[in-house]
Amino acid sequence: MPRLALTDKLLAGVKPAATQVDYFDAKCPGLAFRLSGRAKTWCLFYTSPKDGKRARATLGHYPQTTLAAARTLALEAKAHLDQGVDPRDVASGLMTVGQLADSYLSKHVRPNLGSANAVERRLKKNVLPVIGGIALAQLHRRDVNRVIDSLTGRGCHAEAARVFGDMRTMFRWGMKRGDLDTDPLLE
């Protein structure tokens, strides 16, 4: 596994190899320039937070994705890893409600709210078991209604109102960050 200080000049001069070769970037750990036949791709090698196994995410093809762009994409993917989110899920648009909730709790609720324990308890008890596995791209108002209906069906009307407020705030926070394209509560 050669580790090089990759440069645009070096990449432009690399010739296709008969076998697959990965050139790891010395400036961005985990980022690799992969030559496979005639294909030249950018990859990030990392340990998946889902199962603890080594994984590879393709970041783009060279020269369409430049060295600078590949490093930026690798840093963004590492930020997702720091949140416990597999970059392959984010790249495929499969970030789930559960992953959004984890990010929301760690980046917004715990550092900023005195009621963090109550918000976390409500989300983990009422929201995540019902819709935590749904991809954000597939999330609809009917999914939110399932959460609220389960609470009101048990006679927990005040708790349902609080949970609805927690979800509304979380979804708006996710929209501001770009994790969510539309607010499912407005559909």
JSON list of C-alpha atoms in Angstrom, two decimals:
[
{"chain": "A", "resi": 1, "resn": "MET", "atom": "CA", "xyz": [0.00, 0.00, 0.00]},
{"chain": "A", "resi": 2, "resn": "PRO", "atom": "CA", "xyz": [2.04, 2.95, -1.20]},
{"chain": "A", "resi": 3, "resn": "ARG", "atom": "CA", "xyz": [1.43, 6.14, 0.80]},
{"chain": "A", "resi": 4, "resn": "LEU", "atom": "CA", "xyz": [2.23, 9.24, -1.20]},
{"chain": "A", "resi": 5, "resn": "ALA", "atom": "CA", "xyz": [1.81, 12.96, -0.99]},
{"chain": "A", "resi": 6, "resn": "LEU", "atom": "CA", "xyz": [-0.61, 12.97, -3.92]},
{"chain": "A", "resi": 7, "resn": "THR", "atom": "CA", "xyz": [-0.48, 15.92, -6.32]},
{"chain": "A", "resi": 8, "resn": "ASP", "atom": "CA", "xyz": [-2.43, 16.82, -9.43]},
{"chain": "A", "resi": 9, "resn": "LYS", "atom": "CA", "xyz": [0.73, 16.42, -11.53]},
{"chain": "A", "resi": 10, "resn": "LEU", "atom": "CA", "xyz": [1.36, 12.92, -10.18]},
{"chain": "A", "resi": 11, "resn": "LEU", "atom": "CA", "xyz": [-2.24, 11.84, -10.76]},
{"chain": "A", "resi": 12, "resn": "ALA", "atom": "CA", "xyz": [-2.28, 13.16, -14.34]},
{"chain": "A", "resi": 13, "resn": "GLY", "atom": "CA", "xyz": [0.80, 11.09, -15.15]},
{"chain": "A", "resi": 14, "resn": "VAL", "atom": "CA", "xyz": [-0.29, 7.78, -13.61]},
{"chain": "A", "resi": 15, "resn": "LYS", "atom": "CA", "xyz": [-0.73, 5.05, -16.21]},
{"chain": "A", "resi": 16, "resn": "PRO", "atom": "CA", "xyz": [-3.32, 2.26, -15.89]},
{"chain": "A", "resi": 17, "resn": "ALA", "atom": "CA", "xyz": [-1.97, -0.85, -14.23]},
{"chain": "A", "resi": 18, "resn": "ALA", "atom": "CA", "xyz": [-2.58, -4.49, -15.11]},
{"chain": "A", "resi": 19, "resn": "THR", "atom": "CA", "xyz": [-3.64, -5.14, -11.52]},
{"chain": "A", "resi": 20, "resn": "GLN", "atom": "CA", "xyz": [-5.60, -3.03, -9.06]},
{"chain": "A", "resi": 21, "resn": "VAL", "atom": "CA", "xyz": [-3.39, -0.58, -7.13]},
{"chain": "A", "resi": 22, "resn": "ASP", "atom": "CA", "xyz": [-4.36, 1.78, -4.32]},
{"chain": "A", "resi": 23, "resn": "TYR", "atom": "CA", "xyz": [-2.27, 4.90, -3.69]},
{"chain": "A", "resi": 24, "resn": "PHE", "atom": "CA", "xyz": [-3.03, 6.23, -0.22]},
{"chain": "A", "resi": 25, "resn": "ASP", "atom": "CA", "xyz": [-2.86, 9.96, 0.36]},
{"chain": "A", "resi": 26, "resn": "ALA", "atom": "CA", "xyz": [-0.33, 10.97, 3.02]},
{"chain": "A", "resi": 27, "resn": "LYS", "atom": "CA", "xyz": [-2.24, 14.18, 3.76]},
{"chain": "A", "resi": 28, "resn": "CYS", "atom": "CA", "xyz": [-5.67, 12.61, 4.28]},
{"chain": "A", "resi": 29, "resn": "PRO", "atom": "CA", "xyz": [-5.55, 9.24, 6.07]},
{"chain": "A", "resi": 30, "resn": "GLY", "atom": "CA", "xyz": [-7.88, 6.66, 4.56]},
{"chain": "A", "resi": 31, "resn": "LEU", "atom": "CA", "xyz": [-8.20, 8.44, 1.20]},
{"chain": "A", "resi": 32, "resn": "ALA", "atom": "CA", "xyz": [-6.98, 6.33, -1.70]},
{"chain": "A", "resi": 33, "resn": "PHE", "atom": "CA", "xyz": [-6.56, 6.83, -5.44]},
{"chain": "A", "resi": 34, "resn": "ARG", "atom": "CA", "xyz": [-7.49, 3.47, -6.97]},
{"chain": "A", "resi": 35, "resn": "LEU", "atom": "CA", "xyz": [-6.27, 2.32, -10.38]},
{"chain": "A", "resi": 36, "resn": "SER", "atom": "CA", "xyz": [-8.18, -0.63, -11.70]},
{"chain": "A", "resi": 37, "resn": "GLY", "atom": "CA", "xyz": [-7.67, -1.34, -15.38]},
{"chain": "A", "resi": 38, "resn": "ARG", "atom": "CA", "xyz": [-8.60, 1.96, -17.01]},
{"chain": "A", "resi": 39, "resn": "ALA", "atom": "CA", "xyz": [-10.75, 3.21, -14.13]},
{"chain": "A", "resi": 40, "resn": "LYS", "atom": "CA", "xyz": [-9.38, 5.82, -11.76]},
{"chain": "A", "resi": 41, "resn": "THR", "atom": "CA", "xyz": [-11.49, 6.29, -8.65]},
{"chain": "A", "resi": 42, "resn": "TRP", "atom": "CA", "xyz": [-11.30, 7.93, -5.25]},
{"chain": "A", "resi": 43, "resn": "CYS", "atom": "CA", "xyz": [-12.06, 5.72, -2.26]},
{"chain": "A", "resi": 44, "resn": "LEU", "atom": "CA", "xyz": [-12.16, 6.14, 1.48]},
{"chain": "A", "resi": 45, "resn": "PHE", "atom": "CA", "xyz": [-11.20, 3.18, 3.63]},
{"chain": "A", "resi": 46, "resn": "TYR", "atom": "CA", "xyz": [-12.57, 3.16, 7.18]},
{"chain": "A", "resi": 47, "resn": "THR", "atom": "CA", "xyz": [-14.07, 1.03, 9.93]},
{"chain": "A", "resi": 48, "resn": "SER", "atom": "CA", "xyz": [-17.86, 0.89, 9.62]},
{"chain": "A", "resi": 49, "resn": "PRO", "atom": "CA", "xyz": [-19.75, 2.02, 12.73]},
{"chain": "A", "resi": 50, "resn": "LYS", "atom": "CA", "xyz": [-22.52, -0.47, 11.82]},
{"chain": "A", "resi": 51, "resn": "ASP", "atom": "CA", "xyz": [-20.54, -3.67, 12.23]},
{"chain": "A", "resi": 52, "resn": "GLY", "atom": "CA", "xyz": [-16.95, -2.71, 13.08]},
{"chain": "A", "resi": 53, "resn": "LYS", "atom": "CA", "xyz": [-15.60, -4.17, 9.83]},
{"chain": "A", "resi": 54, "resn": "ARG", "atom": "CA", "xyz": [-13.31, -2.47, 7.33]},
{"chain": "A", "resi": 55, "resn": "ALA", "atom": "CA", "xyz": [-15.28, -0.76, 4.58]},
{"chain": "A", "resi": 56, "resn": "ARG", "atom": "CA", "xyz": [-14.71, 1.26, 1.42]},
{"chain": "A", "resi": 57, "resn": "ALA", "atom": "CA", "xyz": [-16.79, 4.13, 0.09]},
{"chain": "A", "resi": 58, "resn": "THR", "atom": "CA", "xyz": [-16.32, 5.37, -3.47]},
{"chain": "A", "resi": 59, "resn": "LEU", "atom": "CA", "xyz": [-16.07, 9.16, -3.54]},
{"chain": "A", "resi": 60, "resn": "GLY", "atom": "CA", "xyz": [-15.88, 9.79, -7.28]},
{"chain": "A", "resi": 61, "resn": "HIS", "atom": "CA", "xyz": [-13.94, 9.25, -10.48]},
{"chain": "A", "resi": 62, "resn": "TYR", "atom": "CA", "xyz": [-10.78, 11.01, -11.57]},
{"chain": "A", "resi": 63, "resn": "PRO", "atom": "CA", "xyz": [-10.45, 13.52, -13.30]},
{"chain": "A", "resi": 64, "resn": "GLN", "atom": "CA", "xyz": [-14.11, 14.58, -12.78]},
{"chain": "A", "resi": 65, "resn": "THR", "atom": "CA", "xyz": [-13.45, 14.59, -9.03]},
{"chain": "A", "resi": 66, "resn": "THR", "atom": "CA", "xyz": [-10.22, 16.49, -8.45]},
{"chain": "A", "resi": 67, "resn": "LEU", "atom": "CA", "xyz": [-7.70, 15.82, -5.70]},
{"chain": "A", "resi": 68, "resn": "ALA", "atom": "CA", "xyz": [-8.96, 18.80, -3.70]},
{"chain": "A", "resi": 69, "resn": "ALA", "atom": "CA", "xyz": [-12.58, 17.71, -4.10]},
{"chain": "A", "resi": 70, "resn": "ALA", "atom": "CA", "xyz": [-11.70, 14.14, -3.07]},
{"chain": "A", "resi": 71, "resn": "ARG", "atom": "CA", "xyz": [-10.00, 15.39, 0.09]},
{"chain": "A", "resi": 72, "resn": "THR", "atom": "CA", "xyz": [-13.05, 17.52, 0.90]},
{"chain": "A", "resi": 73, "resn": "LEU", "atom": "CA", "xyz": [-15.39, 14.56, 0.34]},
{"chain": "A", "resi": 74, "resn": "ALA", "atom": "CA", "xyz": [-13.17, 12.39, 2.54]},
{"chain": "A", "resi": 75, "resn": "LEU", "atom": "CA", "xyz": [-13.31, 14.96, 5.36]},
{"chain": "A", "resi": 76, "resn": "GLU", "atom": "CA", "xyz": [-17.11, 15.13, 5.06]},
{"chain": "A", "resi": 77, "resn": "ALA", "atom": "CA", "xyz": [-17.31, 11.34, 5.20]},
{"chain": "A", "resi": 78, "resn": "LYS", "atom": "CA", "xyz": [-15.09, 11.31, 8.30]},
{"chain": "A", "resi": 79, "resn": "ALA", "atom": "CA", "xyz": [-17.42, 13.84, 9.93]},
{"chain": "A", "resi": 80, "resn": "HIS", "atom": "CA", "xyz": [-20.28, 11.39, 9.39]},
{"chain": "A", "resi": 81, "resn": "LEU", "atom": "CA", "xyz": [-18.15, 8.63, 10.91]},
{"chain": "A", "resi": 82, "resn": "ASP", "atom": "CA", "xyz": [-17.59, 10.83, 13.98]},
{"chain": "A", "resi": 83, "resn": "GLN", "atom": "CA", "xyz": [-21.39, 10.96, 14.31]},
{"chain": "A", "resi": 84, "resn": "GLY", "atom": "CA", "xyz": [-21.59, 7.16, 14.06]},
{"chain": "A", "resi": 85, "resn": "VAL", "atom": "CA", "xyz": [-23.07, 7.26, 10.56]},
{"chain": "A", "resi": 86, "resn": "ASP", "atom": "CA", "xyz": [-21.70, 5.08, 7.76]},
{"chain": "A", "resi": 87, "resn": "PRO", "atom": "CA", "xyz": [-20.77, 7.38, 4.82]},
{"chain": "A", "resi": 88, "resn": "ARG", "atom": "CA", "xyz": [-22.19, 4.86, 2.36]},
{"chain": "A", "resi": 89, "resn": "ASP", "atom": "CA", "xyz": [-25.64, 5.37, 3.89]},
{"chain": "A", "resi": 90, "resn": "VAL", "atom": "CA", "xyz": [-25.39, 9.14, 3.62]},
{"chain": "A", "resi": 91, "resn": "ALA", "atom": "CA", "xyz": [-24.07, 9.00, 0.06]},
{"chain": "A", "resi": 92, "resn": "SER", "atom": "CA", "xyz": [-26.94, 6.78, -0.97]},
{"chain": "A", "resi": 93, "resn": "GLY", "atom": "CA", "xyz": [-29.47, 8.99, 0.75]},
{"chain": "A", "resi": 94, "resn": "LEU", "atom": "CA", "xyz": [-30.20, 6.33, 3.33]},
{"chain": "A", "resi": 95, "resn": "MET", "atom": "CA", "xyz": [-29.65, 8.37, 6.47]},
{"chain": "A", "resi": 96, "resn": "THR", "atom": "CA", "xyz": [-32.35, 7.20, 8.85]},
{"chain": "A", "resi": 97, "resn": "VAL", "atom": "CA", "xyz": [-34.50, 8.94, 11.43]},
{"chain": "A", "resi": 98, "resn": "GLY", "atom": "CA", "xyz": [-32.44, 7.13, 14.08]},
{"chain": "A", "resi": 99, "resn": "GLN", "atom": "CA", "xyz": [-29.19, 8.53, 12.70]},
{"chain": "A", "resi": 100, "resn": "LEU", "atom": "CA", "xyz": [-30.68, 12.01, 12.52]},
{"chain": "A", "resi": 101, "resn": "ALA", "atom": "CA", "xyz": [-31.86, 11.67, 16.12]},
{"chain": "A", "resi": 102, "resn": "ASP", "atom": "CA", "xyz": [-28.38, 10.59, 17.27]},
{"chain": "A", "resi": 103, "resn": "SER", "atom": "CA", "xyz": [-26.81, 13.55, 15.50]},
{"chain": "A", "resi": 104, "resn": "TYR", "atom": "CA", "xyz": [-29.47, 15.95, 16.83]},
{"chain": "A", "resi": 105, "resn": "LEU", "atom": "CA", "xyz": [-29.02, 14.74, 20.39]},
{"chain": "A", "resi": 106, "resn": "SER", "atom": "CA", "xyz": [-25.23, 14.89, 20.36]},
{"chain": "A", "resi": 107, "resn": "LYS", "atom": "CA", "xyz": [-24.80, 18.16, 18.47]},
{"chain": "A", "resi": 108, "resn": "HIS", "atom": "CA", "xyz": [-27.76, 20.23, 19.60]},
{"chain": "A", "resi": 109, "resn": "VAL", "atom": "CA", "xyz": [-29.76, 18.86, 22.51]},
{"chain": "A", "resi": 110, "resn": "ARG", "atom": "CA", "xyz": [-27.08, 17.75, 24.99]},
{"chain": "A", "resi": 111, "resn": "PRO", "atom": "CA", "xyz": [-24.83, 20.83, 24.59]},
{"chain": "A", "resi": 112, "resn": "ASN", "atom": "CA", "xyz": [-27.64, 23.41, 24.54]},
{"chain": "A", "resi": 113, "resn": "LEU", "atom": "CA", "xyz": [-30.69, 22.27, 26.50]},
{"chain": "A", "resi": 114, "resn": "GLY", "atom": "CA", "xyz": [-31.21, 21.83, 30.20]},
{"chain": "A", "resi": 115, "resn": "SER", "atom": "CA", "xyz": [-34.03, 19.41, 29.38]},
{"chain": "A", "resi": 116, "resn": "ALA", "atom": "CA", "xyz": [-31.71, 17.20, 27.32]},
{"chain": "A", "resi": 117, "resn": "ASN", "atom": "CA", "xyz": [-32.43, 14.06, 29.35]},
{"chain": "A", "resi": 118, "resn": "ALA", "atom": "CA", "xyz": [-36.20, 14.43, 28.90]},
{"chain": "A", "resi": 119, "resn": "VAL", "atom": "CA", "xyz": [-35.91, 15.06, 25.14]},
{"chain": "A", "resi": 120, "resn": "GLU", "atom": "CA", "xyz": [-33.56, 12.10, 24.72]},
{"chain": "A", "resi": 121, "resn": "ARG", "atom": "CA", "xyz": [-35.86, 9.83, 26.75]},
{"chain": "A", "resi": 122, "resn": "ARG", "atom": "CA", "xyz": [-38.92, 10.82, 24.71]},
{"chain": "A", "resi": 123, "resn": "LEU", "atom": "CA", "xyz": [-37.18, 10.29, 21.37]},
{"chain": "A", "resi": 124, "resn": "LYS", "atom": "CA", "xyz": [-35.63, 6.96, 22.35]},
{"chain": "A", "resi": 125, "resn": "LYS", "atom": "CA", "xyz": [-38.79, 5.63, 23.99]},
{"chain": "A", "resi": 126, "resn": "ASN", "atom": "CA", "xyz": [-41.46, 6.83, 21.57]},
{"chain": "A", "resi": 127, "resn": "VAL", "atom": "CA", "xyz": [-39.96, 7.77, 18.19]},
{"chain": "A", "resi": 128, "resn": "LEU", "atom": "CA", "xyz": [-37.02, 5.47, 17.46]},
{"chain": "A", "resi": 129, "resn": "PRO", "atom": "CA", "xyz": [-38.81, 2.15, 18.07]},
{"chain": "A", "resi": 130, "resn": "VAL", "atom": "CA", "xyz": [-41.57, 3.17, 15.65]},
{"chain": "A", "resi": 131, "resn": "ILE", "atom": "CA", "xyz": [-39.80, 5.10, 12.84]},
{"chain": "A", "resi": 132, "resn": "GLY", "atom": "CA", "xyz": [-36.07, 5.02, 13.72]},
{"chain": "A", "resi": 133, "resn": "GLY", "atom": "CA", "xyz": [-35.20, 2.72, 10.82]},
{"chain": "A", "resi": 134, "resn": "ILE", "atom": "CA", "xyz": [-36.99, 4.74, 8.13]},
{"chain": "A", "resi": 135, "resn": "ALA", "atom": "CA", "xyz": [-34.71, 6.51, 5.63]},
{"chain": "A", "resi": 136, "resn": "LEU", "atom": "CA", "xyz": [-35.14, 10.28, 5.70]},
{"chain": "A", "resi": 137, "resn": "ALA", "atom": "CA", "xyz": [-35.79, 10.28, 1.96]},
{"chain": "A", "resi": 138, "resn": "GLN", "atom": "CA", "xyz": [-38.80, 7.97, 2.58]},
{"chain": "A", "resi": 139, "resn": "LEU", "atom": "CA", "xyz": [-40.18, 9.77, 5.64]},
{"chain": "A", "resi": 140, "resn": "HIS", "atom": "CA", "xyz": [-43.78, 11.05, 5.40]},
{"chain": "A", "resi": 141, "resn": "ARG", "atom": "CA", "xyz": [-46.34, 12.66, 7.66]},
{"chain": "A", "resi": 142, "resn": "ARG", "atom": "CA", "xyz": [-48.11, 9.31, 8.02]},
{"chain": "A", "resi": 143, "resn": "ASP", "atom": "CA", "xyz": [-44.96, 7.95, 9.75]},
{"chain": "A", "resi": 144, "resn": "VAL", "atom": "CA", "xyz": [-45.07, 10.81, 12.25]},
{"chain": "A", "resi": 145, "resn": "ASN", "atom": "CA", "xyz": [-48.78, 10.11, 12.76]},
{"chain": "A", "resi": 146, "resn": "ARG", "atom": "CA", "xyz": [-47.95, 6.50, 13.66]},
{"chain": "A", "resi": 147, "resn": "VAL", "atom": "CA", "xyz": [-45.79, 7.77, 16.53]},
{"chain": "A", "resi": 148, "resn": "ILE", "atom": "CA", "xyz": [-48.43, 10.21, 17.78]},
{"chain": "A", "resi": 149, "resn": "ASP", "atom": "CA", "xyz": [-51.30, 7.72, 17.30]},
{"chain": "A", "resi": 150, "resn": "SER", "atom": "CA", "xyz": [-49.51, 5.11, 19.43]},
{"chain": "A", "resi": 151, "resn": "LEU", "atom": "CA", "xyz": [-49.22, 7.64, 22.27]},
{"chain": "A", "resi": 152, "resn": "THR", "atom": "CA", "xyz": [-52.77, 8.96, 22.06]},
{"chain": "A", "resi": 153, "resn": "GLY", "atom": "CA", "xyz": [-54.05, 5.38, 21.83]},
{"chain": "A", "resi": 154, "resn": "ARG", "atom": "CA", "xyz": [-52.52, 4.76, 25.26]},
{"chain": "A", "resi": 155, "resn": "GLY", "atom": "CA", "xyz": [-54.11, 7.96, 26.59]},
{"chain": "A", "resi": 156, "resn": "CYS", "atom": "CA", "xyz": [-50.80, 9.87, 26.79]},
{"chain": "A", "resi": 157, "resn": "HIS", "atom": "CA", "xyz": [-52.00, 13.12, 25.23]},
{"chain": "A", "resi": 158, "resn": "ALA", "atom": "CA", "xyz": [-49.54, 15.44, 27.00]},
{"chain": "A", "resi": 159, "resn": "GLU", "atom": "CA", "xyz": [-46.63, 13.14, 26.11]},
{"chain": "A", "resi": 160, "resn": "ALA", "atom": "CA", "xyz": [-47.86, 13.04, 22.49]},
{"chain": "A", "resi": 161, "resn": "ALA", "atom": "CA", "xyz": [-47.77, 16.84, 22.34]},
{"chain": "A", "resi": 162, "resn": "ARG", "atom": "CA", "xyz": [-44.22, 16.94, 23.74]},
{"chain": "A", "resi": 163, "resn": "VAL", "atom": "CA", "xyz": [-43.02, 14.22, 21.35]},
{"chain": "A", "resi": 164, "resn": "PHE", "atom": "CA", "xyz": [-44.59, 16.06, 18.42]},
{"chain": "A", "resi": 165, "resn": "GLY", "atom": "CA", "xyz": [-42.72, 19.22, 19.47]},
{"chain": "A", "resi": 166, "resn": "ASP", "atom": "CA", "xyz": [-39.46, 17.25, 19.80]},
{"chain": "A", "resi": 167, "resn": "MET", "atom": "CA", "xyz": [-39.87, 15.77, 16.32]},
{"chain": "A", "resi": 168, "resn": "ARG", "atom": "CA", "xyz": [-40.78, 19.15, 14.79]},
{"chain": "A", "resi": 169, "resn": "THR", "atom": "CA", "xyz": [-37.67, 20.75, 16.30]},
{"chain": "A", "resi": 170, "resn": "MET", "atom": "CA", "xyz": [-35.46, 17.82, 15.23]},
{"chain": "A", "resi": 171, "resn": "PHE", "atom": "CA", "xyz": [-36.76, 17.87, 11.65]},
{"chain": "A", "resi": 172, "resn": "ARG", "atom": "CA", "xyz": [-36.28, 21.64, 11.36]},
{"chain": "A", "resi": 173, "resn": "TRP", "atom": "CA", "xyz": [-32.75, 21.28, 12.73]},
{"chain": "A", "resi": 174, "resn": "GLY", "atom": "CA", "xyz": [-32.08, 18.53, 10.17]},
{"chain": "A", "resi": 175, "resn": "MET", "atom": "CA", "xyz": [-33.36, 20.75, 7.35]},
{"chain": "A", "resi": 176, "resn": "LYS", "atom": "CA", "xyz": [-31.06, 23.61, 8.40]},
{"chain": "A", "resi": 177, "resn": "ARG", "atom": "CA", "xyz": [-28.10, 21.22, 8.32]},
{"chain": "A", "resi": 178, "resn": "GLY", "atom": "CA", "xyz": [-29.09, 19.73, 4.97]},
{"chain": "A", "resi": 179, "resn": "ASP", "atom": "CA", "xyz": [-29.76, 16.22, 6.31]},
{"chain": "A", "resi": 180, "resn": "LEU", "atom": "CA", "xyz": [-33.43, 16.51, 5.39]},
{"chain": "A", "resi": 181, "resn": "ASP", "atom": "CA", "xyz": [-34.79, 18.07, 2.18]},
{"chain": "A", "resi": 182, "resn": "THR", "atom": "CA", "xyz": [-38.38, 18.63, 3.30]},
{"chain": "A", "resi": 183, "resn": "ASP", "atom": "CA", "xyz": [-40.14, 18.78, 6.62]},
{"chain": "A", "resi": 184, "resn": "PRO", "atom": "CA", "xyz": [-42.47, 15.73, 6.81]},
{"chain": "A", "resi": 185, "resn": "LEU", "atom": "CA", "xyz": [-44.73, 17.69, 9.15]},
{"chain": "A", "resi": 186, "resn": "LEU", "atom": "CA", "xyz": [-45.50, 20.16, 6.36]},
{"chain": "A", "resi": 187, "resn": "GLU", "atom": "CA", "xyz": [-46.46, 17.55, 3.75]}
]
